[in-house]
Amino acid sequence: MSDGKVVLDADQYLKLLDSLQKTLDELRSIGAKGFTSRGVPADIEISAINWMRKEKQPAAPGDKWAWAFAYDRDGNPVNAKLIDALKRYEKVRVGDYEISLGGRDGRLLNRRLAK
């Protein structure tokens, strides 16, 4: 290194280009499969979830915050794709909202308007 310049030989340069090409190919593959850049399924639908406000009143689509049960009375997830993504990533952005698991035992969903 001299004068702030990095010197690479041809082999190093080709290895870096090859690595970059592999990464770009993986990202294209993820996008082609219907996933976001974080690997979250792009087709998660949250409109069918029974979102509530603090007063246990139905939440409106534009409310800044809402909650819902993550599982039904039989213990089944209300949205399996969403719950799987949340277990993997902790927070998931769906449309204008950021969704996360909440409650003492992670059996509630929190929906916040994304910043």
mmCIF file with all atom_site columns, C-alpha atoms in Angstrom:
data_model
loop_
_atom_site.group_PDB
_atom_site.id
_atom_site.type_symbol
_atom_site.label_atom_id
_atom_site.label_alt_id
_atom_site.label_comp_id
_atom_site.label_asym_id
_atom_site.label_entity_id
_atom_site.label_seq_id
_atom_site.pdbx_PDB_ins_code
_atom_site.Cartn_x
_atom_site.Cartn_y
_atom_site.Cartn_z
_atom_site.occupancy
_atom_site.B_iso_or_equiv
_atom_site.pdbx_formal_charge
_atom_site.auth_seq_id
_atom_site.auth_comp_id
_atom_site.auth_asym_id
_atom_site.auth_atom_id
_atom_site.pdbx_PDB_model_num
ATOM 1   C CA . MET A 1 1   ? 0.000   0.000   0.000   1.00 0.00 ? 1   MET A CA 1
ATOM 2   C CA . SER A 1 2   ? 1.415   3.336   -0.978  1.00 0.00 ? 2   SER A CA 1
ATOM 3   C CA . ASP A 1 3   ? -0.141  6.794   -1.159  1.00 0.00 ? 3   ASP A CA 1
ATOM 4   C CA . GLY A 1 4   ? -3.452  5.362   0.123   1.00 0.00 ? 4   GLY A CA 1
ATOM 5   C CA . LYS A 1 5   ? -3.789  3.009   -2.832  1.00 0.00 ? 5   LYS A CA 1
ATOM 6   C CA . VAL A 1 6   ? -4.457  -0.702  -2.557  1.00 0.00 ? 6   VAL A CA 1
ATOM 7   C CA . VAL A 1 7   ? -2.485  -2.864  -4.925  1.00 0.00 ? 7   VAL A CA 1
ATOM 8   C CA . LEU A 1 8   ? -3.987  -6.194  -5.995  1.00 0.00 ? 8   LEU A CA 1
ATOM 9   C CA . ASP A 1 9   ? -2.496  -8.736  -8.255  1.00 0.00 ? 9   ASP A CA 1
ATOM 10  C CA . ALA A 1 10  ? -4.607  -10.199 -11.051 1.00 0.00 ? 10  ALA A CA 1
ATOM 11  C CA . ASP A 1 11  ? -5.452  -13.390 -9.131  1.00 0.00 ? 11  ASP A CA 1
ATOM 12  C CA . GLN A 1 12  ? -6.746  -11.457 -6.097  1.00 0.00 ? 12  GLN A CA 1
ATOM 13  C CA . TYR A 1 13  ? -8.797  -9.228  -8.361  1.00 0.00 ? 13  TYR A CA 1
ATOM 14  C CA . LEU A 1 14  ? -10.372 -12.181 -10.183 1.00 0.00 ? 14  LEU A CA 1
ATOM 15  C CA . LYS A 1 15  ? -11.184 -13.923 -6.892  1.00 0.00 ? 15  LYS A CA 1
ATOM 16  C CA . LEU A 1 16  ? -12.942 -10.783 -5.622  1.00 0.00 ? 16  LEU A CA 1
ATOM 17  C CA . LEU A 1 17  ? -14.921 -10.454 -8.865  1.00 0.00 ? 17  LEU A CA 1
ATOM 18  C CA . ASP A 1 18  ? -15.918 -14.124 -8.696  1.00 0.00 ? 18  ASP A CA 1
ATOM 19  C CA . SER A 1 19  ? -17.068 -13.748 -5.088  1.00 0.00 ? 19  SER A CA 1
ATOM 20  C CA . LEU A 1 20  ? -19.080 -10.655 -5.971  1.00 0.00 ? 20  LEU A CA 1
ATOM 21  C CA . GLN A 1 21  ? -20.710 -12.445 -8.919  1.00 0.00 ? 21  GLN A CA 1
ATOM 22  C CA . LYS A 1 22  ? -21.735 -15.385 -6.679  1.00 0.00 ? 22  LYS A CA 1
ATOM 23  C CA . THR A 1 23  ? -23.276 -13.007 -4.160  1.00 0.00 ? 23  THR A CA 1
ATOM 24  C CA . LEU A 1 24  ? -25.212 -11.172 -6.877  1.00 0.00 ? 24  LEU A CA 1
ATOM 25  C CA . ASP A 1 25  ? -26.460 -14.492 -8.287  1.00 0.00 ? 25  ASP A CA 1
ATOM 26  C CA . GLU A 1 26  ? -27.700 -15.541 -4.828  1.00 0.00 ? 26  GLU A CA 1
ATOM 27  C CA . LEU A 1 27  ? -29.529 -12.237 -4.361  1.00 0.00 ? 27  LEU A CA 1
ATOM 28  C CA . ARG A 1 28  ? -31.177 -12.568 -7.776  1.00 0.00 ? 28  ARG A CA 1
ATOM 29  C CA . SER A 1 29  ? -32.228 -16.108 -6.915  1.00 0.00 ? 29  SER A CA 1
ATOM 30  C CA . ILE A 1 30  ? -33.784 -14.969 -3.637  1.00 0.00 ? 30  ILE A CA 1
ATOM 31  C CA . GLY A 1 31  ? -35.671 -12.189 -5.421  1.00 0.00 ? 31  GLY A CA 1
ATOM 32  C CA . ALA A 1 32  ? -36.917 -14.566 -8.090  1.00 0.00 ? 32  ALA A CA 1
ATOM 33  C CA . LYS A 1 33  ? -38.386 -16.872 -5.445  1.00 0.00 ? 33  LYS A CA 1
ATOM 34  C CA . GLY A 1 34  ? -40.597 -14.128 -3.996  1.00 0.00 ? 34  GLY A CA 1
ATOM 35  C CA . PHE A 1 35  ? -38.507 -13.205 -0.993  1.00 0.00 ? 35  PHE A CA 1
ATOM 36  C CA . THR A 1 36  ? -37.338 -9.835  0.276   1.00 0.00 ? 36  THR A CA 1
ATOM 37  C CA . SER A 1 37  ? -33.654 -8.975  0.598   1.00 0.00 ? 37  SER A CA 1
ATOM 38  C CA . ARG A 1 38  ? -33.727 -10.288 4.204   1.00 0.00 ? 38  ARG A CA 1
ATOM 39  C CA . GLY A 1 39  ? -35.098 -13.636 3.066   1.00 0.00 ? 39  GLY A CA 1
ATOM 40  C CA . VAL A 1 40  ? -38.617 -12.928 4.368   1.00 0.00 ? 40  VAL A CA 1
ATOM 41  C CA . PRO A 1 41  ? -41.440 -14.239 2.138   1.00 0.00 ? 41  PRO A CA 1
ATOM 42  C CA . ALA A 1 42  ? -42.820 -11.285 0.186   1.00 0.00 ? 42  ALA A CA 1
ATOM 43  C CA . ASP A 1 43  ? -46.380 -12.628 0.133   1.00 0.00 ? 43  ASP A CA 1
ATOM 44  C CA . ILE A 1 44  ? -47.172 -12.463 3.874   1.00 0.00 ? 44  ILE A CA 1
ATOM 45  C CA . GLU A 1 45  ? -50.734 -11.161 4.282   1.00 0.00 ? 45  GLU A CA 1
ATOM 46  C CA . ILE A 1 46  ? -51.768 -9.516  7.567   1.00 0.00 ? 46  ILE A CA 1
ATOM 47  C CA . SER A 1 47  ? -55.142 -8.004  6.675   1.00 0.00 ? 47  SER A CA 1
ATOM 48  C CA . ALA A 1 48  ? -57.064 -11.117 7.812   1.00 0.00 ? 48  ALA A CA 1
ATOM 49  C CA . ILE A 1 49  ? -55.577 -10.923 11.321  1.00 0.00 ? 49  ILE A CA 1
ATOM 50  C CA . ASN A 1 50  ? -57.940 -9.550  13.985  1.00 0.00 ? 50  ASN A CA 1
ATOM 51  C CA . TRP A 1 51  ? -55.862 -6.524  15.075  1.00 0.00 ? 51  TRP A CA 1
ATOM 52  C CA . MET A 1 52  ? -56.915 -4.730  18.277  1.00 0.00 ? 52  MET A CA 1
ATOM 53  C CA . ARG A 1 53  ? -56.121 -1.482  20.079  1.00 0.00 ? 53  ARG A CA 1
ATOM 54  C CA . LYS A 1 54  ? -55.325 -1.274  23.792  1.00 0.00 ? 54  LYS A CA 1
ATOM 55  C CA . GLU A 1 55  ? -59.012 -0.950  24.664  1.00 0.00 ? 55  GLU A CA 1
ATOM 56  C CA . LYS A 1 56  ? -59.726 -4.269  22.864  1.00 0.00 ? 56  LYS A CA 1
ATOM 57  C CA . GLN A 1 57  ? -61.421 -2.310  20.114  1.00 0.00 ? 57  GLN A CA 1
ATOM 58  C CA . PRO A 1 58  ? -60.784 -3.293  16.493  1.00 0.00 ? 58  PRO A CA 1
ATOM 59  C CA . ALA A 1 59  ? -57.774 -1.471  15.096  1.00 0.00 ? 59  ALA A CA 1
ATOM 60  C CA . ALA A 1 60  ? -58.036 0.615   11.948  1.00 0.00 ? 60  ALA A CA 1
ATOM 61  C CA . PRO A 1 61  ? -55.516 0.074   9.139   1.00 0.00 ? 61  PRO A CA 1
ATOM 62  C CA . GLY A 1 62  ? -53.875 3.447   9.838   1.00 0.00 ? 62  GLY A CA 1
ATOM 63  C CA . ASP A 1 63  ? -53.440 3.010   13.610  1.00 0.00 ? 63  ASP A CA 1
ATOM 64  C CA . LYS A 1 64  ? -49.847 3.533   14.724  1.00 0.00 ? 64  LYS A CA 1
ATOM 65  C CA . TRP A 1 65  ? -49.923 0.437   16.941  1.00 0.00 ? 65  TRP A CA 1
ATOM 66  C CA . ALA A 1 66  ? -52.085 -2.652  17.311  1.00 0.00 ? 66  ALA A CA 1
ATOM 67  C CA . TRP A 1 67  ? -51.880 -6.120  18.772  1.00 0.00 ? 67  TRP A CA 1
ATOM 68  C CA . ALA A 1 68  ? -53.324 -9.522  17.941  1.00 0.00 ? 68  ALA A CA 1
ATOM 69  C CA . PHE A 1 69  ? -53.125 -13.077 19.164  1.00 0.00 ? 69  PHE A CA 1
ATOM 70  C CA . ALA A 1 70  ? -50.372 -14.987 17.361  1.00 0.00 ? 70  ALA A CA 1
ATOM 71  C CA . TYR A 1 71  ? -52.150 -18.314 17.895  1.00 0.00 ? 71  TYR A CA 1
ATOM 72  C CA . ASP A 1 72  ? -55.789 -19.378 17.897  1.00 0.00 ? 72  ASP A CA 1
ATOM 73  C CA . ARG A 1 73  ? -57.481 -21.227 20.782  1.00 0.00 ? 73  ARG A CA 1
ATOM 74  C CA . ASP A 1 74  ? -56.284 -24.567 19.419  1.00 0.00 ? 74  ASP A CA 1
ATOM 75  C CA . GLY A 1 75  ? -52.661 -23.370 19.444  1.00 0.00 ? 75  GLY A CA 1
ATOM 76  C CA . ASN A 1 76  ? -52.393 -22.966 15.672  1.00 0.00 ? 76  ASN A CA 1
ATOM 77  C CA . PRO A 1 77  ? -50.637 -19.866 14.296  1.00 0.00 ? 77  PRO A CA 1
ATOM 78  C CA . VAL A 1 78  ? -53.013 -17.254 12.878  1.00 0.00 ? 78  VAL A CA 1
ATOM 79  C CA . ASN A 1 79  ? -50.581 -16.847 9.973   1.00 0.00 ? 79  ASN A CA 1
ATOM 80  C CA . ALA A 1 80  ? -47.962 -19.604 9.727   1.00 0.00 ? 80  ALA A CA 1
ATOM 81  C CA . LYS A 1 81  ? -45.694 -17.744 7.249   1.00 0.00 ? 81  LYS A CA 1
ATOM 82  C CA . LEU A 1 82  ? -45.651 -14.674 9.477   1.00 0.00 ? 82  LEU A CA 1
ATOM 83  C CA . ILE A 1 83  ? -44.935 -16.610 12.674  1.00 0.00 ? 83  ILE A CA 1
ATOM 84  C CA . ASP A 1 84  ? -42.135 -18.587 10.972  1.00 0.00 ? 84  ASP A CA 1
ATOM 85  C CA . ALA A 1 85  ? -40.564 -15.368 9.681   1.00 0.00 ? 85  ALA A CA 1
ATOM 86  C CA . LEU A 1 86  ? -40.839 -13.730 13.121  1.00 0.00 ? 86  LEU A CA 1
ATOM 87  C CA . LYS A 1 87  ? -39.187 -16.677 14.836  1.00 0.00 ? 87  LYS A CA 1
ATOM 88  C CA . ARG A 1 88  ? -36.348 -16.412 12.360  1.00 0.00 ? 88  ARG A CA 1
ATOM 89  C CA . TYR A 1 89  ? -35.918 -12.626 12.073  1.00 0.00 ? 89  TYR A CA 1
ATOM 90  C CA . GLU A 1 90  ? -37.626 -11.215 15.244  1.00 0.00 ? 90  GLU A CA 1
ATOM 91  C CA . LYS A 1 91  ? -39.144 -8.347  13.234  1.00 0.00 ? 91  LYS A CA 1
ATOM 92  C CA . VAL A 1 92  ? -40.736 -8.438  9.806   1.00 0.00 ? 92  VAL A CA 1
ATOM 93  C CA . ARG A 1 93  ? -41.801 -5.530  7.641   1.00 0.00 ? 93  ARG A CA 1
ATOM 94  C CA . VAL A 1 94  ? -45.089 -6.131  5.843   1.00 0.00 ? 94  VAL A CA 1
ATOM 95  C CA . GLY A 1 95  ? -46.276 -3.196  3.749   1.00 0.00 ? 95  GLY A CA 1
ATOM 96  C CA . ASP A 1 96  ? -46.242 -0.088  5.944   1.00 0.00 ? 96  ASP A CA 1
ATOM 97  C CA . TYR A 1 97  ? -45.961 -2.072  9.177   1.00 0.00 ? 97  TYR A CA 1
ATOM 98  C CA . GLU A 1 98  ? -43.261 -3.655  11.277  1.00 0.00 ? 98  GLU A CA 1
ATOM 99  C CA . ILE A 1 99  ? -44.532 -6.813  12.974  1.00 0.00 ? 99  ILE A CA 1
ATOM 100 C CA . SER A 1 100 ? -42.940 -8.478  16.009  1.00 0.00 ? 100 SER A CA 1
ATOM 101 C CA . LEU A 1 101 ? -43.833 -11.082 18.600  1.00 0.00 ? 101 LEU A CA 1
ATOM 102 C CA . GLY A 1 102 ? -44.756 -9.810  22.044  1.00 0.00 ? 102 GLY A CA 1
ATOM 103 C CA . GLY A 1 103 ? -46.253 -10.795 25.352  1.00 0.00 ? 103 GLY A CA 1
ATOM 104 C CA . ARG A 1 104 ? -44.548 -12.747 28.120  1.00 0.00 ? 104 ARG A CA 1
ATOM 105 C CA . ASP A 1 105 ? -44.446 -15.960 26.112  1.00 0.00 ? 105 ASP A CA 1
ATOM 106 C CA . GLY A 1 106 ? -44.331 -14.589 22.560  1.00 0.00 ? 106 GLY A CA 1
ATOM 107 C CA . ARG A 1 107 ? -47.959 -15.427 21.851  1.00 0.00 ? 107 ARG A CA 1
ATOM 108 C CA . LEU A 1 108 ? -48.992 -11.919 20.824  1.00 0.00 ? 108 LEU A CA 1
ATOM 109 C CA . LEU A 1 109 ? -48.270 -9.945  17.680  1.00 0.00 ? 109 LEU A CA 1
ATOM 110 C CA . ASN A 1 110 ? -47.333 -6.275  17.730  1.00 0.00 ? 110 ASN A CA 1
ATOM 111 C CA . ARG A 1 111 ? -47.976 -4.164  14.628  1.00 0.00 ? 111 ARG A CA 1
ATOM 112 C CA . ARG A 1 112 ? -46.354 -0.722  14.382  1.00 0.00 ? 112 ARG A CA 1
ATOM 113 C CA . LEU A 1 113 ? -46.225 1.725   11.520  1.00 0.00 ? 113 LEU A CA 1
ATOM 114 C CA . ALA A 1 114 ? -42.718 1.438   10.120  1.00 0.00 ? 114 ALA A CA 1
ATOM 115 C CA . LYS A 1 115 ? -40.493 4.482   10.353  1.00 0.00 ? 115 LYS A CA 1
#
